[in-house]
Short mmCIF file of C-alpha atoms and ligand atoms in Angstrom, two decimals:
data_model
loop_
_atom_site.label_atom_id
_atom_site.label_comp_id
_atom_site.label_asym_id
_atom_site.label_seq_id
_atom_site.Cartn_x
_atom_site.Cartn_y
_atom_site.Cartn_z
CA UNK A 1 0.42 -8.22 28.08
CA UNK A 2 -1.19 -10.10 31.23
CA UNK A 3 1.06 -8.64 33.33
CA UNK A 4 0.46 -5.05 32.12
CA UNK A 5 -3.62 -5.98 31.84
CA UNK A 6 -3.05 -6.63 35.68
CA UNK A 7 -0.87 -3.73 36.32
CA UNK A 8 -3.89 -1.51 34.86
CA UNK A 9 -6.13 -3.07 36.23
CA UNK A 10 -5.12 -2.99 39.70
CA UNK A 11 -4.78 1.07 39.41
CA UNK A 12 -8.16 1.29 37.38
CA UNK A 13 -6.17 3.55 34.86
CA UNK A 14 -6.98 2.67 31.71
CA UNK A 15 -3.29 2.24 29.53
CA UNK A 16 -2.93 2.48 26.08
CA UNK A 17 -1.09 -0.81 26.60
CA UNK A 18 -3.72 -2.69 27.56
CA UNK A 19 -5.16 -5.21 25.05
CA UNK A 20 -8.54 -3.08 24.01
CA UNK A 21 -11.67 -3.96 25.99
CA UNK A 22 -13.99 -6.61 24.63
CA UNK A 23 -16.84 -3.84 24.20
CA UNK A 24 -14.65 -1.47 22.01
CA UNK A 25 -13.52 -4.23 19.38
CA UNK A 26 -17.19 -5.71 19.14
CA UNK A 27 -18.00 -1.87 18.41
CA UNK A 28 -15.01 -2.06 16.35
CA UNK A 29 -16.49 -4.98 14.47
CA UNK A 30 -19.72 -3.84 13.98
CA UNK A 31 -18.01 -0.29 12.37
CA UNK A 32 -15.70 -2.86 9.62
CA UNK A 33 -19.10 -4.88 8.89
CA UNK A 34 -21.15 -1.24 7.80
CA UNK A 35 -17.83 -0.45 6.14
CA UNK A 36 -17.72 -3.87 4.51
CA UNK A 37 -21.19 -3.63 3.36
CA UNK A 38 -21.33 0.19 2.05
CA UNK A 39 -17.62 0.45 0.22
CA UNK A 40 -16.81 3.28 -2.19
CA UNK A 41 -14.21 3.45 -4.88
CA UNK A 42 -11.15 5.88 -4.94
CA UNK A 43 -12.21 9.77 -4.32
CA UNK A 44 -15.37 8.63 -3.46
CA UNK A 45 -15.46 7.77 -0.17
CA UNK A 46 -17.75 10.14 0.74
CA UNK A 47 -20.00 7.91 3.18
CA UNK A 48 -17.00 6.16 4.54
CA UNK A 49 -14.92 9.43 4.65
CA UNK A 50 -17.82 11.35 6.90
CA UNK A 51 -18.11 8.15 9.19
CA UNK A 52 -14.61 7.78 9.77
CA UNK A 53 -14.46 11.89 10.92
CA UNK A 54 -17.45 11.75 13.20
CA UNK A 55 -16.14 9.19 14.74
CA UNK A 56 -12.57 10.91 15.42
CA UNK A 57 -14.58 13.84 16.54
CA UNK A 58 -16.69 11.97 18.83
CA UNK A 59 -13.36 10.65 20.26
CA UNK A 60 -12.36 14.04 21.25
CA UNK A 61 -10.04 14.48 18.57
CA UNK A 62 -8.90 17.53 16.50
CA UNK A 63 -10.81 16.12 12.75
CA UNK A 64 -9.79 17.81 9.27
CA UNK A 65 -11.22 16.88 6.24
CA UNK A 66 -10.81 16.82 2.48
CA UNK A 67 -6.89 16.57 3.07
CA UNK A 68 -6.46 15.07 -0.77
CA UNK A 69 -9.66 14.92 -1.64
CA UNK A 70 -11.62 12.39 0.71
CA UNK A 71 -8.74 11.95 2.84
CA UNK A 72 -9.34 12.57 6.66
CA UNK A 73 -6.20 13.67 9.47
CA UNK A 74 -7.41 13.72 12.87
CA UNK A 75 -5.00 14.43 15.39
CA UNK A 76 -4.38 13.13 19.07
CA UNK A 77 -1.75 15.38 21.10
CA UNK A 78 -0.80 15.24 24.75
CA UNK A 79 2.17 16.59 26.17
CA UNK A 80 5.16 16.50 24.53
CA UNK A 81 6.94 13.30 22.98
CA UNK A 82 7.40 12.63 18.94
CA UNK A 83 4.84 12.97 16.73
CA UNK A 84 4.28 9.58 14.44
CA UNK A 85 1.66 8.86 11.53
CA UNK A 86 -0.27 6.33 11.49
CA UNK A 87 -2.21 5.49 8.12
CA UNK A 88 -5.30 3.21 6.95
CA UNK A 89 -6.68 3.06 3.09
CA UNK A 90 -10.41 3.63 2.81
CA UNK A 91 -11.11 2.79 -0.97
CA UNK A 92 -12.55 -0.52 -2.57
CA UNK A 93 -12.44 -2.02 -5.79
CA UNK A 94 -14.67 -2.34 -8.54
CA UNK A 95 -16.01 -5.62 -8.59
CA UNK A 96 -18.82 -7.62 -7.77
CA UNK A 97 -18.93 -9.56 -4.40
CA UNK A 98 -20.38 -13.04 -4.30
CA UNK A 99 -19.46 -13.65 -0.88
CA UNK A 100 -22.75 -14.73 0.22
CA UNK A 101 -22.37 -12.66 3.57
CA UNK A 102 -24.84 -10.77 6.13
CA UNK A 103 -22.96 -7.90 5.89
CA UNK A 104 -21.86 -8.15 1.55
CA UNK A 105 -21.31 -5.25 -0.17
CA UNK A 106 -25.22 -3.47 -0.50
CA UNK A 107 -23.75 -1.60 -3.77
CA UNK A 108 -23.51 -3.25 -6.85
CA UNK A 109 -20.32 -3.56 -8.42
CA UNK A 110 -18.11 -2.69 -5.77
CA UNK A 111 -16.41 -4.45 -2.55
CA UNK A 112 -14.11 -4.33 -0.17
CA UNK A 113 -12.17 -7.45 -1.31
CA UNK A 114 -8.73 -6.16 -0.38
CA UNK A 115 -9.32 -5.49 3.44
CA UNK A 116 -9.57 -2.03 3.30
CA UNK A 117 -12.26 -1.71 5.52
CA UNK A 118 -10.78 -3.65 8.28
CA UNK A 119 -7.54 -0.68 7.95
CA UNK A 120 -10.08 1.99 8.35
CA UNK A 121 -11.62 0.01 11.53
CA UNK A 122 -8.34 -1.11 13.25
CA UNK A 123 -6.80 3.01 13.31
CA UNK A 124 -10.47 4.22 14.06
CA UNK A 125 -10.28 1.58 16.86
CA UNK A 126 -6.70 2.89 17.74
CA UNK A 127 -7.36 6.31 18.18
CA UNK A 128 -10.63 5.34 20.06
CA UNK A 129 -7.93 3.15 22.83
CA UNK A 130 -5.67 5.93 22.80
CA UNK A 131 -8.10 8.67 23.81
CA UNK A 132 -9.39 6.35 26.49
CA UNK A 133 -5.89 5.88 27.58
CA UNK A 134 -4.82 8.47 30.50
CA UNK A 135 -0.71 7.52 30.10
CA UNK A 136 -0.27 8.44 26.91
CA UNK A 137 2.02 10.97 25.95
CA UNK A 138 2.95 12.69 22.24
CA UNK A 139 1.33 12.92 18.93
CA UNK A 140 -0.66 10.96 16.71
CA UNK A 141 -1.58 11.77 13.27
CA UNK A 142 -4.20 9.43 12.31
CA UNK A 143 -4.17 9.61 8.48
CA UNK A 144 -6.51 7.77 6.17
CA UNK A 145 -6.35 7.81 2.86
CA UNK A 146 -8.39 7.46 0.06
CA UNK A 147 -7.49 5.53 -3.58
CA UNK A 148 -4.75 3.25 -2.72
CA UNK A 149 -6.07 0.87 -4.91
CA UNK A 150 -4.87 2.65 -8.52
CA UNK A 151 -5.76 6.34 -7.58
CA UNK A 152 -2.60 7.31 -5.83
CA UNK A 153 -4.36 8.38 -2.89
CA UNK A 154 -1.49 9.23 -1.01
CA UNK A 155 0.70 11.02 -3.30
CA UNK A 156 -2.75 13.30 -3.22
CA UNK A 157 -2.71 13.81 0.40
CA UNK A 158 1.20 14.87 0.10
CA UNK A 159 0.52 17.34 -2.48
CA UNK A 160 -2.59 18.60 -0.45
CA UNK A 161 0.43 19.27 2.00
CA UNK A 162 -0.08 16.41 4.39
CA UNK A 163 3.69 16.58 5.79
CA UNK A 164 3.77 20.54 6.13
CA UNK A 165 0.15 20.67 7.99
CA UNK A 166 1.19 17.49 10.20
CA UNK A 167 4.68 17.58 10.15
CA UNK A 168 5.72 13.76 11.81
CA UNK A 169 8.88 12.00 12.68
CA UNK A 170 7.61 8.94 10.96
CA UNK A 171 4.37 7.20 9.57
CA UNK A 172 3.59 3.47 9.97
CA UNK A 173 1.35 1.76 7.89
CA UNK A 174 0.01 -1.93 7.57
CA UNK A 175 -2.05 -4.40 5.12
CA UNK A 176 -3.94 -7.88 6.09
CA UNK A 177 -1.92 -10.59 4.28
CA UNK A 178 -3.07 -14.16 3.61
CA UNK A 179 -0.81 -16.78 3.51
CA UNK A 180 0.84 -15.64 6.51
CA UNK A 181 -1.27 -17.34 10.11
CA UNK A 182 -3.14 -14.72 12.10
CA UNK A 183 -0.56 -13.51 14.98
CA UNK A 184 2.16 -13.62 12.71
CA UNK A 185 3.99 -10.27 11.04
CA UNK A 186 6.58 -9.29 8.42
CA UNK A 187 8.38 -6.84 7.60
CA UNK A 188 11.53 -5.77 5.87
CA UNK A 189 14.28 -3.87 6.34
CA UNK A 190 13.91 -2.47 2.89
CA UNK A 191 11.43 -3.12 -0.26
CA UNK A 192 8.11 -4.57 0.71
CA UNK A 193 6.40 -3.68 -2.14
CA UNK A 194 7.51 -3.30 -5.94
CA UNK A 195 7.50 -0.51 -8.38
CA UNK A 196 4.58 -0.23 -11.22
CA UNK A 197 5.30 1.40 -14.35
CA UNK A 198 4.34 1.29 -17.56
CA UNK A 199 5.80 2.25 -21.02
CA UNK A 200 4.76 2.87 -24.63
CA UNK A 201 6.98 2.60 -27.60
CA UNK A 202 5.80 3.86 -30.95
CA UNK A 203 8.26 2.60 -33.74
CA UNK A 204 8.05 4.79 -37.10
CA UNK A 205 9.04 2.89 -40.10
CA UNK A 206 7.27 3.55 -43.92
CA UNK A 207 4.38 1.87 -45.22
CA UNK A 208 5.17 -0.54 -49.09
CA UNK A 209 3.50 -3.08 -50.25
CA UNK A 210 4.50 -6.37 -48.93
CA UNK A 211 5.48 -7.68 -52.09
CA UNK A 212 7.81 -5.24 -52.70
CA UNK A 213 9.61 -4.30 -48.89
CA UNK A 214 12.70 -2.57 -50.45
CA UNK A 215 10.31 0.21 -51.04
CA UNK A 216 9.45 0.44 -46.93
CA UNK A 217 10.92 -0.03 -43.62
CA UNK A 218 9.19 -3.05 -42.01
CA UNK A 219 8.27 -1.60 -38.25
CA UNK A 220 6.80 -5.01 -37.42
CA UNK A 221 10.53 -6.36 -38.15
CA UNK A 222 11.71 -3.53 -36.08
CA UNK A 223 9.58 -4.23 -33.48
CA UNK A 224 10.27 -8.34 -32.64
CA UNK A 225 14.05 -7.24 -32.63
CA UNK A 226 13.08 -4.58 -30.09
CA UNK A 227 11.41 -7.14 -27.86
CA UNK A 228 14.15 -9.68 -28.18
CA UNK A 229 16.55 -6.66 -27.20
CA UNK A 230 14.32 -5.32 -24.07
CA UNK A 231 14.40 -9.01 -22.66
CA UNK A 232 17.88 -8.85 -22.37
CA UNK A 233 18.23 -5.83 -19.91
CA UNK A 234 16.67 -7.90 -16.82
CA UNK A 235 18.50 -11.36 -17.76
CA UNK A 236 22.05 -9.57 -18.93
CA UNK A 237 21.98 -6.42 -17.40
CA UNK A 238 20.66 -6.28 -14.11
CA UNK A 239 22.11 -8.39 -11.20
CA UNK A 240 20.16 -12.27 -10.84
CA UNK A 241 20.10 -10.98 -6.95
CA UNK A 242 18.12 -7.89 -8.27
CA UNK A 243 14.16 -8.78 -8.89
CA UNK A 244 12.89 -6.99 -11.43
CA UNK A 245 10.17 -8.42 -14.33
CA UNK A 246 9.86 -6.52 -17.63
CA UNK A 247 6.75 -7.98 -19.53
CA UNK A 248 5.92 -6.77 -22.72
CA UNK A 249 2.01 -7.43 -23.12
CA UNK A 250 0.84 -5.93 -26.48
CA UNK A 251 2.42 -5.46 -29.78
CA UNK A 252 0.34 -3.17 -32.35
CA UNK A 253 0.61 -3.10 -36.34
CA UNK A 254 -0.96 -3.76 -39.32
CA UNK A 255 -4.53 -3.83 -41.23
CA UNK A 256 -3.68 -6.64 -44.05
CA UNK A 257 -2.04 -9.88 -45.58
CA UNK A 258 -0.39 -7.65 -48.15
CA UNK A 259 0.52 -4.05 -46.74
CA UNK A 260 3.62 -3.38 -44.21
CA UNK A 261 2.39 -1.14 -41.77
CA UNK A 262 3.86 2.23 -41.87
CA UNK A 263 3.73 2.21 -37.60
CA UNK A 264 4.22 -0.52 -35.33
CA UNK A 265 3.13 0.24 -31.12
CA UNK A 266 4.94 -1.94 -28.30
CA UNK A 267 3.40 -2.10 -24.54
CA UNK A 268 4.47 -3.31 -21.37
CA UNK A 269 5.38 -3.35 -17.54
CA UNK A 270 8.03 -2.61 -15.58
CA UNK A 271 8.35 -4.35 -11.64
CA UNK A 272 11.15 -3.35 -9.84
CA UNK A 273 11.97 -3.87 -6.01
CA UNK A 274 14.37 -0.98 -5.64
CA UNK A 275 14.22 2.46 -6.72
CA UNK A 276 17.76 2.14 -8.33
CA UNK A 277 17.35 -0.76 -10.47
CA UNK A 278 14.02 1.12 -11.41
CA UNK A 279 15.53 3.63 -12.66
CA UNK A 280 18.28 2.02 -14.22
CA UNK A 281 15.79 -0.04 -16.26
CA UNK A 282 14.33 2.99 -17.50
CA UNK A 283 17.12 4.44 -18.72
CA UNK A 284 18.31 1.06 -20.73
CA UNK A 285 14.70 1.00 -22.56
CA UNK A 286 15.30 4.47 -23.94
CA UNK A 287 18.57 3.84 -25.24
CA UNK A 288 17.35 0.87 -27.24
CA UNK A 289 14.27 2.44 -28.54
CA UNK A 290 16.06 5.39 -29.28
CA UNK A 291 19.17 3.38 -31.28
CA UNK A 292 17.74 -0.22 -32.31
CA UNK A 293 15.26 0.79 -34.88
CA UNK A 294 18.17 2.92 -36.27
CA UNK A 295 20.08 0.42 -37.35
CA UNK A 296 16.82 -1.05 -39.45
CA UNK A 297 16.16 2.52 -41.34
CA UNK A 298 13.22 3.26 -38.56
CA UNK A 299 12.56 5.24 -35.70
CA UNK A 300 11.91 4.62 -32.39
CA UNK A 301 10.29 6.60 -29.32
CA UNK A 302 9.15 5.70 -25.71
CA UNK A 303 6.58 7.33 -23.10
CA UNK A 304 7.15 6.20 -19.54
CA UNK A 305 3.79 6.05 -17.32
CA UNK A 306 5.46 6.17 -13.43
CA UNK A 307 3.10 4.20 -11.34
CA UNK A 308 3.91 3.59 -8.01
CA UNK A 309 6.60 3.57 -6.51
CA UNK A 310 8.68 0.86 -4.44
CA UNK A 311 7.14 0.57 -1.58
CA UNK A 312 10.69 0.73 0.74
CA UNK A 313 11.19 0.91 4.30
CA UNK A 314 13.29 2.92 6.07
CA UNK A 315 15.62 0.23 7.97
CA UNK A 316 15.91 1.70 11.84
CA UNK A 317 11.44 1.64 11.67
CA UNK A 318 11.58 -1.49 10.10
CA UNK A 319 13.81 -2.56 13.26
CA UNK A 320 11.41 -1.04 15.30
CA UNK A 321 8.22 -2.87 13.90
CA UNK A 322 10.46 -5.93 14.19
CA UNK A 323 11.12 -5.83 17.86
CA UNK A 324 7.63 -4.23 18.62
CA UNK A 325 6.31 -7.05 17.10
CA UNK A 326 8.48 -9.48 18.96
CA UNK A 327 7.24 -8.26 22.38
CA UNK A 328 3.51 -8.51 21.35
CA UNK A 329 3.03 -11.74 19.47
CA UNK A 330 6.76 -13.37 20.58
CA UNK A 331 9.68 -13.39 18.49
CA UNK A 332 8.95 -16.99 16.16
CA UNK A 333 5.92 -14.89 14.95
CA UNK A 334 8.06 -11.81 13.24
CA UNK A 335 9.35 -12.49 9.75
CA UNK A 336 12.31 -10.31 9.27
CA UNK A 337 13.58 -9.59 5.51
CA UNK A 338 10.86 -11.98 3.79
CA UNK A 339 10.32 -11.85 0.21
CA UNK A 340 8.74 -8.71 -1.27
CA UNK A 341 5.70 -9.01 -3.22
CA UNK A 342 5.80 -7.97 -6.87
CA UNK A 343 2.34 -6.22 -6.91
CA UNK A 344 2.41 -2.82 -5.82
CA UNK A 345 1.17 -0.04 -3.05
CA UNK A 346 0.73 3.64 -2.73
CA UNK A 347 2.12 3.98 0.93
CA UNK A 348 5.46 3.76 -1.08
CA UNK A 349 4.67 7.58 -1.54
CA UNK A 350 4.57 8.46 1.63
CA UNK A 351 7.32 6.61 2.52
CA UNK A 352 9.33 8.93 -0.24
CA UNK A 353 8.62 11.31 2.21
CA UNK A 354 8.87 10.76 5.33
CA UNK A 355 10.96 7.57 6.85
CA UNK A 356 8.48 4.85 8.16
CA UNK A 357 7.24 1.14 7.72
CA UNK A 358 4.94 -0.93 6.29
CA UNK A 359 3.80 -4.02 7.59
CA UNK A 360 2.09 -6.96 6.68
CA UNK A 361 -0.32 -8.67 9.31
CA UNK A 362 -0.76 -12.22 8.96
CA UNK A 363 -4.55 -12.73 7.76
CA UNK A 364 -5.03 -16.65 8.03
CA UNK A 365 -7.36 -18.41 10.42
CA UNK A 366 -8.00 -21.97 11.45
CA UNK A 367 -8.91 -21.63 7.53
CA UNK A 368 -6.71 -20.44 5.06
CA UNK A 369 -7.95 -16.73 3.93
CA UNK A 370 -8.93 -16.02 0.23
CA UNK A 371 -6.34 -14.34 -1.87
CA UNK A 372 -7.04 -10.33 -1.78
CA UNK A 373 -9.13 -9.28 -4.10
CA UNK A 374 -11.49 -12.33 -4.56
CA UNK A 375 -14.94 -12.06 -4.68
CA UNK A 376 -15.21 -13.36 -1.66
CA UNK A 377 -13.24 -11.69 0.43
CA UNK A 378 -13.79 -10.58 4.04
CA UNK A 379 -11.27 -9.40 6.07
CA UNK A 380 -10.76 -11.56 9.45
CA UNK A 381 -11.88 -9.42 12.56
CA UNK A 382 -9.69 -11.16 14.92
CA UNK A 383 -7.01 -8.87 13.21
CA UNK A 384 -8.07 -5.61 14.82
CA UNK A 385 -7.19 -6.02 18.28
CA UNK A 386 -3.62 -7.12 16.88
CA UNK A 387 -3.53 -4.17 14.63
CA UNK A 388 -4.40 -2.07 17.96
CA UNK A 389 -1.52 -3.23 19.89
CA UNK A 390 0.97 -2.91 17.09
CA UNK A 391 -0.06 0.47 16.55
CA UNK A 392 0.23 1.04 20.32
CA UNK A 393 3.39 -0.91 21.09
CA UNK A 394 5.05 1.51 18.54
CA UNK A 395 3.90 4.69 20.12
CA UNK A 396 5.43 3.33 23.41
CA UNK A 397 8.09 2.21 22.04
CA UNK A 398 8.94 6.56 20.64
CA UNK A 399 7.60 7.48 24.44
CA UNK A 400 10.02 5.09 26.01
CA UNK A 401 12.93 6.51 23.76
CA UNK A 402 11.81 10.24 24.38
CA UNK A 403 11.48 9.69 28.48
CA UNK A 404 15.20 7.97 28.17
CA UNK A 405 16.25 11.10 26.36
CA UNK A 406 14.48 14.22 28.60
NI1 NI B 501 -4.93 -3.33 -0.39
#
């Protein structure tokens, strides 16, 4: 990076691979500090939403709005070259903040305690270094989103016809992560991210007295033998080098010490890391609800609830986040293939779509960060101008490839 600083420099162009001036990231900071301390829950970014567009537009860049409800697409095109997506979540979560800061959340019950403000800021300050730039070449999509957190945001956007009005070769997409240092990335080759779903199971036996249960079919009975058998698909079904966690969390039945319940209810979670083994999963709990509580007299029937999906990354972008990576912050600071975390993201949706990566940048300072979503939480500014360059080094690295093949 010195030597290209220099190299700029020297010809007073400014390049979009330049780190990005001192006076746009203290800008930059002062944007994620009003985000921090004005956030907005899913579909109702409205504030954040508006800023985020006026600033595009005062960028020089084509702005539309309501793409998925508060969702904003500005694009940045110059000559010819790939087009790539580039995506930041907007939303925060509802909770109160206690974080004791200048710049704390000013609305009560809500905060930005999962970094979503410092997204917004580091593509806002992205697109801001790009226009600046005069050797850039192709097209950006800057995309950002609204309800990652449990709105499905981006599944919106795609249904509001985000591919088809912005058609891109690939999207990228990143989150702050403590417990890696600051400087530091991951990424996989595959799942980042795990699947969320959740299931139902209503088990129909006949009320008796519970004196006299040869005049009934116990559904509570039915039930414990149900949850005994769903444990068994994860440790006896599904490969040990396959993560997957199936939790059931609530069992239902009954009003008293002497009556068997005529229904008995069964709830739970399904994690999966790959899209296979998701479905797979599936498919085992409905044939035991729909055969165990046969065998006991009963009847048994299950309602999926598809949250997100796994969040998996197409390999040849994951490659290229890798090596981008490796340039900009040197090769001992990439983790390739790390372990997947179990909790969950909407980005998988896009990534349905369209190939692309997702990222995680390393979020701890001389201190240790918080874990996300604390009531403390602030995301670490000294993160944007490495966002920047990531974002920047993988646009060069699709004009490099696109010179080498014209
Ligand atoms: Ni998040």
């Amino acid at each position: 990076m010195q030597r290209l600083k220099r190299t700029a420099e020297n010809n007073n162009m400014p390049s979009f691979q330049d780190a990005p001036t001192s006076s746009l990231m203290d800008q930059a900071c002062a944007w994620r500090r009003d985000f921090h301390a004005h956030p907005e829950l899913g579909y109702h970014e409205h504030r954040t939403s508006e800023q985020v567009a006026r600033l595009l537009e005062s960028f020089g860049l084509t702005v539309t709005r309501g793409v998925g409800g508060t969702g904003v697409v500005a694009t940045l095109q110059r000559g010819t070259g790939p087009a790539i997506g580039l995506r930041a979540d907007m939303d925060a979560l509802p909770m109160q903040e206690n974080s004791g800061l200048a710049h704390a959340s000013t609305h009560d019950g809500c905060m930005h305690a999962c970094g979503h403000d410092g997204h917004t800021t580091v593509l806002l300050a992205t697109a801001q270094h790009l226009c600046e730039a005069t050797d850039f070449t192709g097209t950006v999509h800057f995309i950002f989103q609204p309800a990652e957190e449990t709105g499905a945001g981006a599944r919106r956007m795609i249904e509001d016809g985000l591919f088809e009005q912005f058609p891109m070769q690939a999207v990228y997409g990143l989150h702050n992560w403590p417990g890696l240092r600051q400087g530091s990335l991951a990424v996989n080759p595959g799942a980042m991210m795990a699947s969320q779903d959740t299931f139902n199971i209503l088990i129909q036996g006949s009320g008796s007295h519970a004196a006299m249960p040869e005049n009934g079919i116990d559904p509570i009975v039915v039930a414990t033998q149900l949850v005994s058998a769903l444990q068994t698909i994860v440790s006896r079904r599904i490969s040990p080098l396959d993560a997957a966690v199936l939790s059931v969390t609530m069992i239902e039945a009954g009003t008293a010490y002497n009556v068997i319940p005529h229904t008995a209810t069964i709830r739970g979670t399904v994690r999966c890391l790959s899209r296979d083994v998701r479905s797979r999963i599936q498919e085992m709990i409905a044939t035991m609800v729909n055969t165990l509580p046969s065998a006991f007299g009963a009847t048994g029937t299950v309602a999926f609830r598809e949250g997100y999906p796994v969040t998996q990354n197409d390999p040849a972008c994951a490659e290229r986040v890798r090596d981008v990576a490796a340039s900009i912050l040197g090769a001992e600071n990439v983790r390739w293939d790390t372990r997947a975390s179990m909790a969950s993201e909407d980005f998988a949706y896009m990534l349905q779509s369209c190939p692309g990566a997702y990222f995680w940048l390393g979020a701890d300072g001389a201190e240790a960060s918080r874990p996300l979503h604390h009531p403390a939480y602030d995301f670490n500014d000294a993160l944007i101008p490495v966002g920047v360059r990531l974002f920047c080094g993988i646009l060069k690295s699709y004009q490099a490839a696109s010179v080498h093949q014209t």
